[in-house]
Amino acid sequence: MKSDEGTNTSSPEACGVDERGYYGEFGGQFVPELLFPNIEELSERYLSILGDPGFEREFQGFLADYVGRPTPLYFAERLSEDLGAQIYLKREDLNHTGAHKINNAIGQALLAKRLGKTRVIAETGAGQHGVATATACARLGLQCDVYMGELDIARQAPNVKRMKMLGANVIPATSGSRTLKDATNEAMRDWIAHPVDTHYIIGSVVGPHPFPDMVARFQSVISAELQQQLTEKIGRSSPDTIVACVGGGSNAIGIFYHYLSEKQVRLVGVEAAGEGLTSGKSAATTALGRKGVLHGSMTLFMQDEDGQVEEAHSVSAGLDYPGIGPQHAHLFETGRVRFASISDEEALRAAVQLSRREGIIPALETAHALAELAKMERSQGEVIVVNLSGRGDKDMETYMAHGLGESE
Ligand SMILES: *Cc1c(COP(=O)(O)O)cnc(C)c1O
């Protein structure tokens, strides 16, 4: 990392977004009129707050001593032998709370305080973003209300307990399918009703501008560290290839960020094919999606003939999302990032392989990125970095339910 550059470069072009909040034809601010004041306040102030040296110092301090950064860059020797390439893992699983999501939650909670807000709301599906947000709010003394579909509350009991232990209120969304999209609607309604005291922490590079750009900047610490760590380990700051899983796309943008303009670095995003691309039970947005407005931005998402959002499916809750962030849509359309998709089956197998060969149990989301390694073109000397976005503790029940505890 060049020390004068930090995490939060103040030029919006650094991450490809223009002044209007667009990445090519994707992005923008498609929100109800009642939300304009909130979005406008954020758009006008986020770059100057992120660019303030005092803010940067405080953010970096939390990342170092609270989150536990820099996360190690680990050479996976046995996996490298198995697959015939030089494979490194960026260990985001070793962050406090077990995944990359805390980088963004801390960043936005600090920003909320700078904006003079006393209360934070969030929506969560599997509960991972809810836990990260509840954690950041506990530490920074912010009231925290997390909207969660009633059905998800029942399915994700351990994370609901964590949020409550951390002092957050978990508010059930009881309308519609009682899942993530309903929780999102409720959170939007809440924000409209409380524009003055409340900040809405979105958990991935999705939503109206400036959320995708802001979240990308907070997560870009991953690639800033990677540049420095690679220089120390292999004598150059760039790998040949980077692979990351994509739900909304925040861990992927985080590890791609400082390499986007380095055209010789091959970037691969991995989506969930679920039970297969043609099964109707999938979350492979770039393969199956079309252009349209989802969650406040123009992007790609899976939709029926009438443009209605289709339900996504993946064995991993974090990838179970019918869209992708607008920057990823742009990176897909321009060909800068190649997108692949991995089935539930393939991901489960890759999770076993990493556990048995390296002694690291990955999150199911991350296992999709790992599974792509075996399928992609690669060569012996090639340096491939995989973003190990999270740890697998939360997925142990799923792993056991698929008989993966038995020795094979
Ligand atoms: C939430 C989550 C993801 C997916 O979210 P992105 O915004 O696409 O990064 C991936 N991995 C883990 C471990 C997660 O918790």
Tab-separated table of C-alpha atoms and ligand atoms in Angstrom, residues 98-101 128-129 203-205 215 219 245-253 316-319 328 363-366 388-391 394-395, ligand 1:
chain	number	residue	atom	x	y	z
A	98	GLY	CA	-15.288	-14.112	10.749
A	99	ALA	CA	-15.659	-12.412	7.379
A	100	HIS	CA	-14.954	-9.287	5.332
A	101	LYS	CA	-18.312	-7.664	6.145
A	128	GLN	CA	-24.084	-12.090	8.639
A	129	HIS	CA	-24.403	-8.403	7.772
A	203	GLY	CA	-24.021	-4.554	3.454
A	204	SER	CA	-22.709	-4.979	-0.089
A	205	VAL	CA	-21.832	-2.955	-3.198
A	215	VAL	CA	-18.736	0.164	0.284
A	219	GLN	CA	-13.483	-2.948	1.273
A	245	CYS	CA	-17.076	-15.187	-4.946
A	246	VAL	CA	-19.845	-12.729	-5.808
A	247	GLY	CA	-23.125	-12.338	-3.966
A	248	GLY	CA	-23.718	-8.587	-4.146
A	249	GLY	CA	-20.006	-8.305	-4.841
A	250	SER	CA	-18.325	-6.513	-1.925
A	251	ASN	CA	-15.527	-8.951	-1.108
A	252	ALA	CA	-14.785	-9.287	-4.839
A	253	ILE	CA	-14.616	-5.522	-5.440
A	316	SER	CA	-24.925	-20.590	0.658
A	317	ALA	CA	-27.064	-17.836	2.169
A	318	GLY	CA	-24.562	-15.100	1.333
A	319	LEU	CA	-24.753	-15.751	-2.428
A	328	HIS	CA	-19.910	-5.716	-11.368
A	363	ALA	CA	-17.528	-20.366	4.447
A	364	LEU	CA	-19.817	-21.901	1.847
A	365	GLU	CA	-19.747	-18.642	-0.125
A	366	THR	CA	-15.955	-18.769	-0.296
A	388	LEU	CA	-11.035	-16.323	1.516
A	389	SER	CA	-14.033	-14.170	2.369
A	390	GLY	CA	-15.171	-15.987	5.516
A	391	ARG	CA	-14.871	-18.907	7.900
A	394	LYS	CA	-21.750	-20.805	10.475
A	395	ASP	CA	-22.071	-23.525	7.814
B	1	LIG	C1	-21.971	-12.082	2.724
B	1	LIG	C2	-20.837	-12.934	2.305
B	1	LIG	C3	-20.446	-13.038	0.950
B	1	LIG	C4	-21.197	-12.379	-0.176
B	1	LIG	O1	-21.247	-10.991	-0.135
B	1	LIG	P1	-20.387	-10.091	-1.123
B	1	LIG	O2	-20.946	-8.731	-0.918
B	1	LIG	O3	-20.614	-10.600	-2.512
B	1	LIG	O4	-18.975	-10.212	-0.723
B	1	LIG	C5	-19.328	-13.805	0.631
B	1	LIG	N1	-18.640	-14.471	1.584
B	1	LIG	C6	-18.989	-14.410	2.886
B	1	LIG	C7	-18.185	-15.162	3.881
B	1	LIG	C8	-20.099	-13.644	3.295
B	1	LIG	O5	-20.440	-13.596	4.593
